[in-house]
PDB file of N, CA and C in Angstrom:
ATOM      1  N   UNK A   1     -11.438-101.648  84.458  1.00  0.00           N
ATOM      2  CA  UNK A   1     -10.943-100.168  85.271  1.00  0.00           C
ATOM      3  C   UNK A   1     -11.453 -98.976  84.226  1.00  0.00           C
ATOM      4  N   UNK A   2     -12.346 -98.024  84.948  1.00  0.00           N
ATOM      5  CA  UNK A   2     -12.730 -96.831  84.024  1.00  0.00           C
ATOM      6  C   UNK A   2     -12.110 -95.266  84.894  1.00  0.00           C
ATOM      7  N   UNK A   3     -11.985 -94.589  83.768  1.00  0.00           N
ATOM      8  CA  UNK A   3     -11.437 -93.117  84.591  1.00  0.00           C
ATOM      9  C   UNK A   3     -12.280 -92.656  85.657  1.00  0.00           C
ATOM     10  N   UNK A   4     -13.346 -92.723  85.756  1.00  0.00           N
ATOM     11  CA  UNK A   4     -14.407 -92.185  87.016  1.00  0.00           C
ATOM     12  C   UNK A   4     -13.889 -92.944  88.328  1.00  0.00           C
ATOM     13  N   UNK A   5     -13.735 -94.400  88.069  1.00  0.00           N
ATOM     14  CA  UNK A   5     -13.525 -94.873  89.302  1.00  0.00           C
ATOM     15  C   UNK A   5     -12.040 -94.404  89.641  1.00  0.00           C
ATOM     16  N   UNK A   6     -11.144 -94.284  89.044  1.00  0.00           N
ATOM     17  CA  UNK A   6      -9.787 -94.002  89.243  1.00  0.00           C
ATOM     18  C   UNK A   6      -9.882 -92.405  89.922  1.00  0.00           C
ATOM     19  N   UNK A   7     -10.641 -91.649  89.275  1.00  0.00           N
ATOM     20  CA  UNK A   7     -10.640 -90.278  89.669  1.00  0.00           C
ATOM     21  C   UNK A   7     -11.489 -90.211  91.185  1.00  0.00           C
ATOM     22  N   UNK A   8     -12.511 -91.142  91.248  1.00  0.00           N
ATOM     23  CA  UNK A   8     -12.808 -91.163  92.810  1.00  0.00           C
ATOM     24  C   UNK A   8     -11.712 -91.805  93.765  1.00  0.00           C
ATOM     25  N   UNK A   9     -10.877 -92.620  93.439  1.00  0.00           N
ATOM     26  CA  UNK A   9     -10.089 -93.039  94.247  1.00  0.00           C
ATOM     27  C   UNK A   9      -9.354 -92.257  94.733  1.00  0.00           C
ATOM     28  N   UNK A  10      -8.664 -91.338  93.549  1.00  0.00           N
ATOM     29  CA  UNK A  10      -7.532 -90.360  93.766  1.00  0.00           C
ATOM     30  C   UNK A  10      -8.160 -89.507  94.706  1.00  0.00           C
ATOM     31  N   UNK A  11      -9.440 -88.628  94.351  1.00  0.00           N
ATOM     32  CA  UNK A  11     -10.051 -87.806  95.066  1.00  0.00           C
ATOM     33  C   UNK A  11     -10.239 -87.895  96.758  1.00  0.00           C
ATOM     34  N   UNK A  12     -10.389 -89.385  97.099  1.00  0.00           N
ATOM     35  CA  UNK A  12     -10.923 -89.746  98.160  1.00  0.00           C
ATOM     36  C   UNK A  12      -9.751 -89.886  98.990  1.00  0.00           C
ATOM     37  N   UNK A  13      -8.940 -90.406  98.504  1.00  0.00           N
ATOM     38  CA  UNK A  13      -7.206 -90.486  98.874  1.00  0.00           C
ATOM     39  C   UNK A  13      -6.523 -89.371  99.558  1.00  0.00           C
ATOM     40  N   UNK A  14      -6.899 -88.702  98.616  1.00  0.00           N
ATOM     41  CA  UNK A  14      -6.012 -86.794  98.671  1.00  0.00           C
ATOM     42  C   UNK A  14      -6.986 -85.975  99.240  1.00  0.00           C
ATOM     43  N   UNK A  15      -7.600 -85.776 100.455  1.00  0.00           N
ATOM     44  CA  UNK A  15      -8.473 -84.612 100.770  1.00  0.00           C
ATOM     45  C   UNK A  15      -8.040 -83.411  99.949  1.00  0.00           C
ATOM     46  N   UNK A  16      -9.529 -82.850  99.167  1.00  0.00           N
ATOM     47  CA  UNK A  16      -9.157 -81.949  98.514  1.00  0.00           C
ATOM     48  C   UNK A  16      -8.900 -81.695  97.354  1.00  0.00           C
ATOM     49  N   UNK A  17      -8.586 -82.905  96.645  1.00  0.00           N
ATOM     50  CA  UNK A  17      -8.008 -83.241  95.785  1.00  0.00           C
ATOM     51  C   UNK A  17      -9.120 -82.776  94.371  1.00  0.00           C
ATOM     52  N   UNK A  18      -8.418 -82.505  93.507  1.00  0.00           N
ATOM     53  CA  UNK A  18      -9.574 -82.415  92.312  1.00  0.00           C
ATOM     54  C   UNK A  18      -8.662 -83.058  91.268  1.00  0.00           C
ATOM     55  N   UNK A  19      -9.531 -83.973  90.365  1.00  0.00           N
ATOM     56  CA  UNK A  19      -8.682 -85.154  89.293  1.00  0.00           C
ATOM     57  C   UNK A  19      -9.723 -84.799  88.442  1.00  0.00           C
ATOM     58  N   UNK A  20      -8.719 -84.958  87.363  1.00  0.00           N
ATOM     59  CA  UNK A  20      -9.452 -85.008  85.577  1.00  0.00           C
ATOM     60  C   UNK A  20      -8.738 -86.400  85.019  1.00  0.00           C
ATOM     61  N   UNK A  21      -9.420 -87.305  84.829  1.00  0.00           N
ATOM     62  CA  UNK A  21      -8.585 -88.453  84.571  1.00  0.00           C
ATOM     63  C   UNK A  21      -9.239 -88.748  83.371  1.00  0.00           C
ATOM     64  N   UNK A  22      -8.340 -89.220  82.291  1.00  0.00           N
ATOM     65  CA  UNK A  22      -9.315 -89.535  80.904  1.00  0.00           C
ATOM     66  C   UNK A  22      -8.459 -90.901  80.527  1.00  0.00           C
ATOM     67  N   UNK A  23      -8.976 -91.765  79.653  1.00  0.00           N
ATOM     68  CA  UNK A  23      -8.144 -93.065  79.207  1.00  0.00           C
ATOM     69  C   UNK A  23      -9.585 -94.028  78.697  1.00  0.00           C
ATOM     70  N   UNK A  24      -9.571 -94.428  77.209  1.00  0.00           N
ATOM     71  CA  UNK A  24     -10.315 -95.085  76.230  1.00  0.00           C
ATOM     72  C   UNK A  24     -10.148 -96.510  76.242  1.00  0.00           C
ATOM     73  N   UNK A  25      -9.124 -96.863  76.927  1.00  0.00           N
ATOM     74  CA  UNK A  25      -9.169 -98.736  76.659  1.00  0.00           C
ATOM     75  C   UNK A  25      -8.917 -99.043  77.525  1.00  0.00           C
ATOM     76  N   UNK A  26      -9.195 -98.772  78.780  1.00  0.00           N
ATOM     77  CA  UNK A  26      -9.370 -99.532  80.419  1.00  0.00           C
ATOM     78  C   UNK A  26      -8.397 -99.758  80.823  1.00  0.00           C
ATOM     79  N   UNK A  27      -6.955 -99.615  80.191  1.00  0.00           N
ATOM     80  CA  UNK A  27      -5.953 -99.842  80.907  1.00  0.00           C
ATOM     81  C   UNK A  27      -4.818 -98.848  81.092  1.00  0.00           C
ATOM     82  N   UNK A  28      -4.514 -98.008  80.149  1.00  0.00           N
ATOM     83  CA  UNK A  28      -3.754 -96.607  79.804  1.00  0.00           C
ATOM     84  C   UNK A  28      -4.770 -95.327  80.321  1.00  0.00           C
ATOM     85  N   UNK A  29      -3.965 -94.508  81.133  1.00  0.00           N
ATOM     86  CA  UNK A  29      -4.991 -93.111  81.886  1.00  0.00           C
ATOM     87  C   UNK A  29      -4.039 -92.533  81.700  1.00  0.00           C
ATOM     88  N   UNK A  30      -4.420 -90.897  81.675  1.00  0.00           N
ATOM     89  CA  UNK A  30      -3.637 -89.629  81.978  1.00  0.00           C
ATOM     90  C   UNK A  30      -4.636 -88.917  82.714  1.00  0.00           C
ATOM     91  N   UNK A  31      -4.071 -88.232  83.980  1.00  0.00           N
ATOM     92  CA  UNK A  31      -4.986 -87.633  84.916  1.00  0.00           C
ATOM     93  C   UNK A  31      -4.131 -85.848  85.090  1.00  0.00           C
ATOM     94  N   UNK A  32      -4.821 -85.215  85.451  1.00  0.00           N
ATOM     95  CA  UNK A  32      -4.419 -83.895  85.868  1.00  0.00           C
ATOM     96  C   UNK A  32      -4.948 -83.793  87.280  1.00  0.00           C
ATOM     97  N   UNK A  33      -3.956 -83.950  88.392  1.00  0.00           N
ATOM     98  CA  UNK A  33      -4.555 -83.671  90.032  1.00  0.00           C
ATOM     99  C   UNK A  33      -4.322 -82.649  90.456  1.00  0.00           C
ATOM    100  N   UNK A  34      -5.115 -81.510  91.336  1.00  0.00           N
ATOM    101  CA  UNK A  34      -4.783 -80.421  91.610  1.00  0.00           C
ATOM    102  C   UNK A  34      -4.885 -80.589  93.210  1.00  0.00           C
ATOM    103  N   UNK A  35      -3.926 -80.536  93.821  1.00  0.00           N
ATOM    104  CA  UNK A  35      -3.924 -80.844  95.196  1.00  0.00           C
ATOM    105  C   UNK A  35      -3.043 -79.689  96.262  1.00  0.00           C
ATOM    106  N   UNK A  36      -3.467 -79.148  97.268  1.00  0.00           N
ATOM    107  CA  UNK A  36      -3.050 -78.084  97.999  1.00  0.00           C
ATOM    108  C   UNK A  36      -1.856 -78.828  98.735  1.00  0.00           C
ATOM    109  N   UNK A  37      -1.740 -80.165  98.970  1.00  0.00           N
ATOM    110  CA  UNK A  37      -0.819 -80.973  99.871  1.00  0.00           C
ATOM    111  C   UNK A  37       0.201 -81.239  98.965  1.00  0.00           C
ATOM    112  N   UNK A  38       0.133 -80.986  97.702  1.00  0.00           N
ATOM    113  CA  UNK A  38       1.377 -81.392  96.815  1.00  0.00           C
ATOM    114  C   UNK A  38       2.831 -80.097  97.055  1.00  0.00           C
ATOM    115  N   UNK A  39       1.990 -78.966  97.764  1.00  0.00           N
ATOM    116  CA  UNK A  39       2.892 -77.561  97.837  1.00  0.00           C
ATOM    117  C   UNK A  39       4.239 -78.209  98.666  1.00  0.00           C
ATOM    118  N   UNK A  40       5.168 -77.677  98.134  1.00  0.00           N
ATOM    119  CA  UNK A  40       6.503 -77.701  98.675  1.00  0.00           C
ATOM    120  C   UNK A  40       7.256 -79.354  98.415  1.00  0.00           C
ATOM    121  N   UNK A  41       6.218 -80.182  97.569  1.00  0.00           N
ATOM    122  CA  UNK A  41       7.124 -81.475  97.222  1.00  0.00           C
ATOM    123  C   UNK A  41       7.499 -81.676  95.443  1.00  0.00           C
ATOM    124  N   UNK A  42       8.377 -82.155  95.475  1.00  0.00           N
ATOM    125  CA  UNK A  42       9.094 -82.352  94.250  1.00  0.00           C
ATOM    126  C   UNK A  42       8.165 -83.102  93.257  1.00  0.00           C
ATOM    127  N   UNK A  43       8.159 -83.300  92.136  1.00  0.00           N
ATOM    128  CA  UNK A  43       7.266 -84.082  91.442  1.00  0.00           C
ATOM    129  C   UNK A  43       7.246 -85.414  91.606  1.00  0.00           C
ATOM    130  N   UNK A  44       8.503 -86.129  92.037  1.00  0.00           N
ATOM    131  CA  UNK A  44       8.400 -87.574  91.975  1.00  0.00           C
ATOM    132  C   UNK A  44       7.733 -87.945  93.521  1.00  0.00           C
ATOM    133  N   UNK A  45       7.669 -87.032  94.437  1.00  0.00           N
ATOM    134  CA  UNK A  45       6.749 -87.215  95.811  1.00  0.00           C
ATOM    135  C   UNK A  45       5.353 -87.256  95.359  1.00  0.00           C
ATOM    136  N   UNK A  46       5.019 -86.183  94.528  1.00  0.00           N
ATOM    137  CA  UNK A  46       3.507 -85.926  94.256  1.00  0.00           C
ATOM    138  C   UNK A  46       2.977 -87.208  93.635  1.00  0.00           C
ATOM    139  N   UNK A  47       3.900 -87.614  92.560  1.00  0.00           N
ATOM    140  CA  UNK A  47       3.200 -88.883  91.586  1.00  0.00           C
ATOM    141  C   UNK A  47       3.236 -90.016  93.199  1.00  0.00           C
ATOM    142  N   UNK A  48       4.067 -90.334  93.731  1.00  0.00           N
ATOM    143  CA  UNK A  48       4.341 -91.337  94.828  1.00  0.00           C
ATOM    144  C   UNK A  48       2.510 -91.159  95.366  1.00  0.00           C
ATOM    145  N   UNK A  49       2.896 -89.610  95.855  1.00  0.00           N
ATOM    146  CA  UNK A  49       1.238 -89.594  96.430  1.00  0.00           C
ATOM    147  C   UNK A  49      -0.442 -90.023  96.206  1.00  0.00           C
ATOM    148  N   UNK A  50      -0.040 -89.707  94.820  1.00  0.00           N
ATOM    149  CA  UNK A  50      -1.426 -90.369  93.737  1.00  0.00           C
ATOM    150  C   UNK A  50      -1.247 -91.951  93.699  1.00  0.00           C
ATOM    151  N   UNK A  51      -0.168 -92.410  93.357  1.00  0.00           N
ATOM    152  CA  UNK A  51      -0.041 -93.837  93.256  1.00  0.00           C
ATOM    153  C   UNK A  51      -0.385 -94.716  94.774  1.00  0.00           C
ATOM    154  N   UNK A  52      -0.297 -93.748  95.679  1.00  0.00           N
ATOM    155  CA  UNK A  52      -0.313 -94.638  96.804  1.00  0.00           C
ATOM    156  C   UNK A  52      -2.032 -94.609  97.025  1.00  0.00           C
ATOM    157  N   UNK A  53      -2.806 -93.505  96.108  1.00  0.00           N
ATOM    158  CA  UNK A  53      -4.269 -93.973  97.088  1.00  0.00           C
ATOM    159  C   UNK A  53      -4.812 -94.866  95.782  1.00  0.00           C
ATOM    160  N   UNK A  54      -4.033 -95.337  94.695  1.00  0.00           N
ATOM    161  CA  UNK A  54      -4.670 -96.308  93.696  1.00  0.00           C
ATOM    162  C   UNK A  54      -4.110 -97.590  94.313  1.00  0.00           C
ATOM    163  N   UNK A  55      -3.102 -98.080  94.727  1.00  0.00           N
ATOM    164  CA  UNK A  55      -2.562 -99.176  95.788  1.00  0.00           C
ATOM    165  C   UNK A  55      -2.153-100.031  94.503  1.00  0.00           C
ATOM    166  N   UNK A  56      -2.939-100.970  94.860  1.00  0.00           N
ATOM    167  CA  UNK A  56      -2.491-102.729  94.191  1.00  0.00           C
ATOM    168  C   UNK A  56      -3.167-102.450  92.802  1.00  0.00           C
ATOM    169  N   UNK A  57      -3.828-101.353  92.547  1.00  0.00           N
ATOM    170  CA  UNK A  57      -4.237-101.300  91.204  1.00  0.00           C
ATOM    171  C   UNK A  57      -3.239-100.870  90.130  1.00  0.00           C
ATOM    172  N   UNK A  58      -2.129-100.291  90.504  1.00  0.00           N
ATOM    173  CA  UNK A  58      -0.828-100.072  89.483  1.00  0.00           C
ATOM    174  C   UNK A  58      -0.446-100.977  89.613  1.00  0.00           C
ATOM    175  N   UNK A  59      -0.191-101.185  87.737  1.00  0.00           N
ATOM    176  CA  UNK A  59       0.161-102.306  87.514  1.00  0.00           C
ATOM    177  C   UNK A  59      -0.560-103.831  86.654  1.00  0.00           C
ATOM    178  N   UNK A  60      -1.431-103.499  87.612  1.00  0.00           N
ATOM    179  CA  UNK A  60      -2.301-104.684  87.281  1.00  0.00           C
ATOM    180  C   UNK A  60      -3.423-104.060  86.549  1.00  0.00           C
ATOM    181  N   UNK A  61      -4.934-103.476  86.958  1.00  0.00           N
ATOM    182  CA  UNK A  61      -5.826-102.927  86.764  1.00  0.00           C
ATOM    183  C   UNK A  61      -5.509-101.539  85.773  1.00  0.00           C
ATOM    184  N   UNK A  62      -4.591-100.916  86.017  1.00  0.00           N
ATOM    185  CA  UNK A  62      -4.248 -99.650  85.784  1.00  0.00           C
ATOM    186  C   UNK A  62      -2.668-100.044  85.113  1.00  0.00           C
ATOM    187  N   UNK A  63      -2.609-100.034  83.641  1.00  0.00           N
ATOM    188  CA  UNK A  63      -1.127-100.806  83.211  1.00  0.00           C
ATOM    189  C   UNK A  63      -0.296 -99.264  83.405  1.00  0.00           C
ATOM    190  N   UNK A  64      -0.797 -97.959  83.012  1.00  0.00           N
ATOM    191  CA  UNK A  64      -0.198 -96.876  82.761  1.00  0.00           C
ATOM    192  C   UNK A  64      -1.092 -95.722  83.109  1.00  0.00           C
ATOM    193  N   UNK A  65       0.050 -94.583  83.760  1.00  0.00           N
ATOM    194  CA  UNK A  65      -1.431 -93.698  84.522  1.00  0.00           C
ATOM    195  C   UNK A  65       0.036 -92.245  84.305  1.00  0.00           C
ATOM    196  N   UNK A  66      -0.238 -91.330  83.430  1.00  0.00           N
ATOM    197  CA  UNK A  66       0.458 -90.447  83.066  1.00  0.00           C
ATOM    198  C   UNK A  66      -0.270 -89.546  83.833  1.00  0.00           C
ATOM    199  N   UNK A  67       0.991 -88.942  84.939  1.00  0.00           N
ATOM    200  CA  UNK A  67       0.417 -87.650  85.696  1.00  0.00           C
ATOM    201  C   UNK A  67       1.249 -86.386  85.556  1.00  0.00           C
ATOM    202  N   UNK A  68      -0.053 -85.337  85.790  1.00  0.00           N
ATOM    203  CA  UNK A  68       0.153 -83.747  85.844  1.00  0.00           C
ATOM    204  C   UNK A  68      -0.060 -83.465  87.060  1.00  0.00           C
ATOM    205  N   UNK A  69       0.883 -83.164  88.137  1.00  0.00           N
ATOM    206  CA  UNK A  69       0.514 -82.835  89.370  1.00  0.00           C
ATOM    207  C   UNK A  69       0.777 -81.523  89.628  1.00  0.00           C
ATOM    208  N   UNK A  70      -0.485 -80.750  90.331  1.00  0.00           N
ATOM    209  CA  UNK A  70       0.066 -79.395  90.347  1.00  0.00           C
ATOM    210  C   UNK A  70      -0.658 -78.942  91.788  1.00  0.00           C
ATOM    211  N   UNK A  71      -0.662 -77.747  92.327  1.00  0.00           N
ATOM    212  CA  UNK A  71      -1.066 -77.214  93.430  1.00  0.00           C
ATOM    213  C   UNK A  71      -2.163 -75.966  92.930  1.00  0.00           C
ATOM    214  N   UNK A  72      -3.133 -75.884  93.871  1.00  0.00           N
ATOM    215  CA  UNK A  72      -4.221 -75.124  93.320  1.00  0.00           C
ATOM    216  C   UNK A  72      -3.541 -73.648  92.528  1.00  0.00           C
ATOM    217  N   UNK A  73      -2.245 -72.973  93.561  1.00  0.00           N
ATOM    218  CA  UNK A  73      -1.472 -71.791  92.634  1.00  0.00           C
ATOM    219  C   UNK A  73      -0.859 -71.748  91.104  1.00  0.00           C
ATOM    220  N   UNK A  74      -0.422 -73.405  91.297  1.00  0.00           N
ATOM    221  CA  UNK A  74       0.192 -73.503  90.011  1.00  0.00           C
ATOM    222  C   UNK A  74      -0.814 -73.579  88.825  1.00  0.00           C
ATOM    223  N   UNK A  75      -2.037 -74.342  89.272  1.00  0.00           N
ATOM    224  CA  UNK A  75      -3.197 -74.642  88.395  1.00  0.00           C
ATOM    225  C   UNK A  75      -3.754 -73.394  87.724  1.00  0.00           C
ATOM    226  N   UNK A  76      -3.667 -72.440  88.550  1.00  0.00           N
ATOM    227  CA  UNK A  76      -4.325 -70.931  88.298  1.00  0.00           C
ATOM    228  C   UNK A  76      -3.531 -70.064  87.669  1.00  0.00           C
ATOM    229  N   UNK A  77      -2.014 -70.485  87.627  1.00  0.00           N
ATOM    230  CA  UNK A  77      -1.259 -69.714  86.881  1.00  0.00           C
ATOM    231  C   UNK A  77      -1.547 -69.641  85.162  1.00  0.00           C
TER     232      UNK A  77
END
């Protein structure tokens, strides 16, 4: 698994999202995801939305994914 593939999956699963994904070892990653759909949602709900875009890869090909989730307004601040 690589960071670019994860970025593509997140961005295609959350229309309008922008993701910056990093990870050097192929199993541990960190991502900053900016998406308008996060508005009004608590962090846990936002993380679940992102994890849903990755489905069965979570816990298998992706051992760990550290997330920072922001709305566009939060990212601009």
